């Protein structure tokens, strides 16, 4: 009898053994999907991890029922990566399986192409005269009129009648229903009413088509200038000695052109390239640049693509004619590669590469390094290039100590100077009552001047919504989420309060439940409020906003970026999404509205992340033709980190931070593991935390800190405690994981803790 060890997409440790019926023995292979019974009545699709003839002892063995593939959909290199992630990040391999495969490969009925609902103007209203009639019809339905006007602006119908467009030659921009709701703040019933009135109509479009942009055009590759060519050659030399190399190049130094030349070199040697980016927004812009060169040899893979499309790309990568280059976000590291030669991790410092929830809480940079190792063969060794203007401290430490190669590119492309950064003391200005909303007089003046010159402006505010909280003016009451230990964020366009942890929404109260007061006011600034103020102060500006609320679809990303790149909008407001590698030619002024919100986080990485974010967003200014200007608003202008950002002094920043990390036993000198406990009863999780902490101290001594309440100590009705392990480099990590697993097992044997939830965050950010 043949037996198969199966991975199931469940948060359970280990493999599950099934007997292989005689009629399936010639069909089943490692890496194939099979249908198996599980429990009393359930069935799951699993993947064959191994085949053997050892009958399990002590329990009956069920038979697998069906083989779903004609060939393996999982390669040996992928499986080795899965096992490494499960072991290193202390997550069951079933959770890795669940994260790695597109949903269509985990469903019994395969995948179905997904459609998106689009919206368009009905035929009778597609001329200027009838558009005016439609607007008059909506005079008494303000919200419907607002949504309708928003549609006209997004689609371009508002230009009909101008010299730029006429109905006969005009092709409207296609708009999804969700985009219209995001941009206008309208609810679904409002859009439905516009459809019922015959003004708009909906239609379905299948989402998920593989790249069909045409043949490659390698003649579109630009020649490298002298500093770029020197860096390119140094990278190749470093690759002879190092599997991992860091390219530390200032913003706008032309790192992307170097990447393109390296990709071309791999293609000439018939090898594949994985190009990782931290944000989908970046993928949108980079996709256009790479398509111009690599055409249909480029595939795109990230979570905003439909499941159907991701399944198709997975299957194509297993075929005889796979994509040679894959451009993708974090999850692309799980794709199958048959002849991988190079992995590029651009903006390697970005925290977005770390998966937070759900498990496995892997870091794509580390996973990419291991993928390269597991994909290497005797005849071919995969190389990994990390690129950034602001390296993660641990990465730079590895490069300076010889673990990684290091190549530096210190000149901006075409010799353009780094932007001038002017610091504004907001504390002093507020004391003198010289601040208008969130803006200093200097920033307002420079924005006015830039817009008057026909240039573009970026305003960076790393909080979305209208205001981070509202409070009663009389008694100070602040509405909080019923399910989480956080205040609610005001979203004015949606006319609701939202919890940014569990997503629950609440109506805005008309009076304070504590004192009956009628004056409830927003405190602080989110991007939505900044947008409102900007429209008031700069009525001539063509404003767009880029945050989680306005980018819920792939089309939304593309529209915002393309509108700004083409000049259709000239003032972009955004969260950290806009700080990451986006390239716009006409941006002359960048405003960092509130540096203190980043600096004052209760996290040992706060200054590092703030330095990176401020340096990166500053780098968006003055990228073509002239030096840019950055206005950095802060109440703490004398902090060393502010001076280091102004002077672009990464070396000094690294030196100071490294000394602090060494003093307090943080990475790169120690490794961290956070152990989280969750339970619906606070007292249970408190007691469990104390007991687990005591157990761990028996083995790890003073390396154990806590348990403590995290800054948000209740999420989705579950109370949380956190235990921190600080482990010196060189400690036996397999032994550490063994002790932790044993302690968890002991705790769960106690009836008091049987419903306790455990999870681990290894190398947390």
Short mmCIF file of C-alpha atoms in Angstrom, two decimals, residues 199-398:
data_model
loop_
_atom_site.label_atom_id
_atom_site.label_comp_id
_atom_site.label_asym_id
_atom_site.label_seq_id
_atom_site.Cartn_x
_atom_site.Cartn_y
_atom_site.Cartn_z
CA UNK A 199 -29.04 58.63 -16.04
CA UNK A 200 -26.40 55.97 -15.51
CA UNK A 201 -26.27 52.27 -16.40
CA UNK A 202 -24.12 49.40 -15.16
CA UNK A 203 -22.28 46.75 -17.16
CA UNK A 204 -19.97 43.86 -16.22
CA UNK A 205 -16.36 43.47 -17.33
CA UNK A 206 -14.36 40.29 -16.80
CA UNK A 207 -11.26 41.01 -14.76
CA UNK A 208 -8.15 38.94 -15.23
CA UNK A 209 -6.45 38.83 -18.60
CA UNK A 210 -2.86 37.78 -19.05
CA UNK A 211 -0.38 40.26 -20.46
CA UNK A 212 -0.96 40.77 -24.18
CA UNK A 213 0.88 44.06 -24.65
CA UNK A 214 2.95 42.87 -27.60
CA UNK A 215 6.51 41.91 -28.38
CA UNK A 216 9.50 43.18 -26.37
CA UNK A 217 11.31 46.31 -27.57
CA UNK A 218 14.83 45.95 -26.25
CA UNK A 219 15.89 49.01 -28.22
CA UNK A 220 13.90 51.03 -25.64
CA UNK A 221 16.58 50.31 -23.03
CA UNK A 222 18.41 53.54 -22.22
CA UNK A 223 22.17 53.70 -22.07
CA UNK A 224 23.58 53.98 -18.58
CA UNK A 225 25.46 57.15 -17.67
CA UNK A 226 28.91 56.96 -16.11
CA UNK A 227 27.84 56.61 -12.40
CA UNK A 228 25.14 54.08 -13.35
CA UNK A 229 27.53 52.04 -15.47
CA UNK A 230 30.07 52.00 -12.67
CA UNK A 231 27.41 50.80 -10.21
CA UNK A 232 26.20 48.16 -12.72
CA UNK A 233 29.72 46.75 -13.13
CA UNK A 234 30.29 46.83 -9.36
CA UNK A 235 27.07 44.83 -8.86
CA UNK A 236 28.23 42.17 -11.34
CA UNK A 237 31.61 42.02 -9.59
CA UNK A 238 29.87 41.74 -6.20
CA UNK A 239 27.69 38.89 -7.54
CA UNK A 240 30.88 36.88 -8.18
CA UNK A 241 31.52 36.82 -4.42
CA UNK A 242 28.14 37.48 -2.75
CA UNK A 243 24.73 35.88 -3.16
CA UNK A 244 23.12 39.07 -1.79
CA UNK A 245 24.18 42.62 -2.73
CA UNK A 246 22.81 45.95 -1.50
CA UNK A 247 22.56 48.83 -3.99
CA UNK A 248 22.47 51.97 -1.84
CA UNK A 249 21.55 54.74 -4.27
CA UNK A 250 20.15 58.18 -3.47
CA UNK A 251 16.61 59.00 -4.61
CA UNK A 252 16.35 59.62 -8.37
CA UNK A 253 19.81 58.19 -9.05
CA UNK A 254 18.47 55.90 -11.78
CA UNK A 255 18.43 52.58 -9.96
CA UNK A 256 15.57 51.34 -12.15
CA UNK A 257 17.63 51.64 -15.34
CA UNK A 258 20.34 49.55 -13.69
CA UNK A 259 17.70 46.94 -12.80
CA UNK A 260 16.52 46.87 -16.43
CA UNK A 261 20.07 46.22 -17.68
CA UNK A 262 20.52 43.44 -15.11
CA UNK A 263 17.20 41.88 -16.16
CA UNK A 264 18.25 42.02 -19.80
CA UNK A 265 21.49 40.22 -18.93
CA UNK A 266 19.52 37.41 -17.25
CA UNK A 267 17.17 37.07 -20.24
CA UNK A 268 20.14 36.76 -22.60
CA UNK A 269 21.25 33.78 -20.50
CA UNK A 270 17.72 32.28 -20.57
CA UNK A 271 17.08 32.88 -16.89
CA UNK A 272 14.03 34.31 -15.12
CA UNK A 273 13.81 37.38 -12.89
CA UNK A 274 11.56 38.16 -9.94
CA UNK A 275 11.22 41.92 -9.34
CA UNK A 276 9.55 42.72 -6.00
CA UNK A 277 8.03 46.07 -5.02
CA UNK A 278 6.46 46.88 -1.63
CA UNK A 279 3.34 48.71 -2.83
CA UNK A 280 0.79 48.01 -5.53
CA UNK A 281 0.89 51.73 -6.34
CA UNK A 282 4.55 51.37 -7.32
CA UNK A 283 3.78 48.29 -9.38
CA UNK A 284 1.34 50.33 -11.48
CA UNK A 285 3.99 52.88 -12.48
CA UNK A 286 6.83 50.39 -12.86
CA UNK A 287 4.62 48.15 -15.02
CA UNK A 288 4.47 50.84 -17.72
CA UNK A 289 8.25 51.29 -17.76
CA UNK A 290 8.97 47.56 -17.96
CA UNK A 291 6.23 46.87 -20.53
CA UNK A 292 7.91 49.32 -22.91
CA UNK A 293 11.04 47.14 -22.83
CA UNK A 294 9.97 43.57 -22.06
CA UNK A 295 6.48 43.52 -23.59
CA UNK A 296 4.72 40.18 -23.27
CA UNK A 297 7.69 38.60 -21.47
CA UNK A 298 6.58 40.48 -18.33
CA UNK A 299 3.91 39.18 -15.93
CA UNK A 300 2.30 41.14 -13.09
CA UNK A 301 1.23 39.50 -9.82
CA UNK A 302 -0.31 41.11 -6.75
CA UNK A 303 -3.41 41.00 -4.56
CA UNK A 304 -5.43 43.59 -6.49
CA UNK A 305 -5.48 41.28 -9.51
CA UNK A 306 -8.42 38.91 -9.74
CA UNK A 307 -8.06 35.37 -8.48
CA UNK A 308 -8.63 34.10 -12.01
CA UNK A 309 -5.69 36.10 -13.28
CA UNK A 310 -3.42 34.94 -10.47
CA UNK A 311 -4.33 31.30 -11.16
CA UNK A 312 -3.59 31.82 -14.86
CA UNK A 313 -0.18 33.32 -14.07
CA UNK A 314 0.62 30.45 -11.68
CA UNK A 315 -0.28 27.92 -14.40
CA UNK A 316 1.69 29.85 -17.03
CA UNK A 317 4.78 29.82 -14.81
CA UNK A 318 4.58 26.01 -14.77
CA UNK A 319 4.17 25.80 -18.56
CA UNK A 320 6.79 25.45 -21.28
CA UNK A 321 6.45 29.17 -22.04
CA UNK A 322 6.46 31.04 -18.71
CA UNK A 323 6.94 34.76 -18.18
CA UNK A 324 10.64 35.60 -18.05
CA UNK A 325 10.08 38.54 -15.71
CA UNK A 326 7.56 38.72 -12.88
CA UNK A 327 6.85 42.13 -11.34
CA UNK A 328 4.89 41.85 -8.13
CA UNK A 329 4.25 42.72 -4.54
CA UNK A 330 5.00 40.53 -1.51
CA UNK A 331 2.97 37.45 -2.53
CA UNK A 332 4.87 37.05 -5.83
CA UNK A 333 7.65 35.35 -3.87
CA UNK A 334 5.42 32.23 -3.78
CA UNK A 335 5.15 31.84 -7.58
CA UNK A 336 6.81 28.87 -9.32
CA UNK A 337 10.07 29.65 -11.17
CA UNK A 338 11.69 26.96 -13.31
CA UNK A 339 14.97 28.77 -14.11
CA UNK A 340 15.26 31.69 -11.70
CA UNK A 341 18.50 33.66 -12.00
CA UNK A 342 17.96 37.01 -10.24
CA UNK A 343 15.67 38.46 -7.57
CA UNK A 344 15.43 42.25 -7.22
CA UNK A 345 13.91 43.59 -4.00
CA UNK A 346 13.35 47.31 -4.66
CA UNK A 347 12.77 49.71 -1.76
CA UNK A 348 14.01 46.87 0.46
CA UNK A 349 13.60 48.97 3.62
CA UNK A 350 9.82 49.07 3.33
CA UNK A 351 7.72 47.61 6.16
CA UNK A 352 5.08 46.57 3.62
CA UNK A 353 7.24 43.56 2.79
CA UNK A 354 6.34 42.12 6.21
CA UNK A 355 3.07 40.22 6.36
CA UNK A 356 1.23 41.18 9.56
CA UNK A 357 -2.13 39.36 9.59
CA UNK A 358 -3.01 36.62 9.06
CA UNK A 359 -0.17 34.12 9.52
CA UNK A 360 2.41 33.30 8.27
CA UNK A 361 3.99 36.61 9.36
CA UNK A 362 6.84 36.34 6.89
CA UNK A 363 9.12 39.04 5.50
CA UNK A 364 9.27 38.92 1.70
CA UNK A 365 12.89 40.12 1.68
CA UNK A 366 14.01 37.19 3.85
CA UNK A 367 11.76 34.80 1.92
CA UNK A 368 13.26 36.04 -1.36
CA UNK A 369 16.79 35.34 -0.08
CA UNK A 370 15.77 31.80 0.83
CA UNK A 371 13.92 31.32 -2.48
CA UNK A 372 17.17 32.18 -4.24
CA UNK A 373 19.04 29.65 -2.14
CA UNK A 374 16.47 26.88 -2.74
CA UNK A 375 16.24 27.65 -6.49
CA UNK A 376 20.00 27.47 -7.03
CA UNK A 377 21.52 24.47 -8.81
CA UNK A 378 25.09 23.37 -9.44
CA UNK A 379 25.01 25.03 -12.84
CA UNK A 380 23.19 28.16 -11.71
CA UNK A 381 23.33 30.22 -8.55
CA UNK A 382 20.52 32.71 -7.99
CA UNK A 383 21.62 36.22 -7.01
CA UNK A 384 19.61 38.74 -4.99
CA UNK A 385 19.85 42.54 -5.31
CA UNK A 386 18.41 44.79 -2.60
CA UNK A 387 17.88 48.37 -3.72
CA UNK A 388 17.02 51.50 -1.71
CA UNK A 389 18.00 55.06 -0.87
CA UNK A 390 17.44 54.42 2.85
CA UNK A 391 18.51 50.89 3.78
CA UNK A 392 16.94 49.04 6.67
CA UNK A 393 19.42 49.16 9.56
CA UNK A 394 19.87 45.38 9.64
CA UNK A 395 20.48 45.26 5.87
CA UNK A 396 23.08 48.04 5.98
CA UNK A 397 24.76 46.37 8.97
CA UNK A 398 24.98 43.11 7.00
#
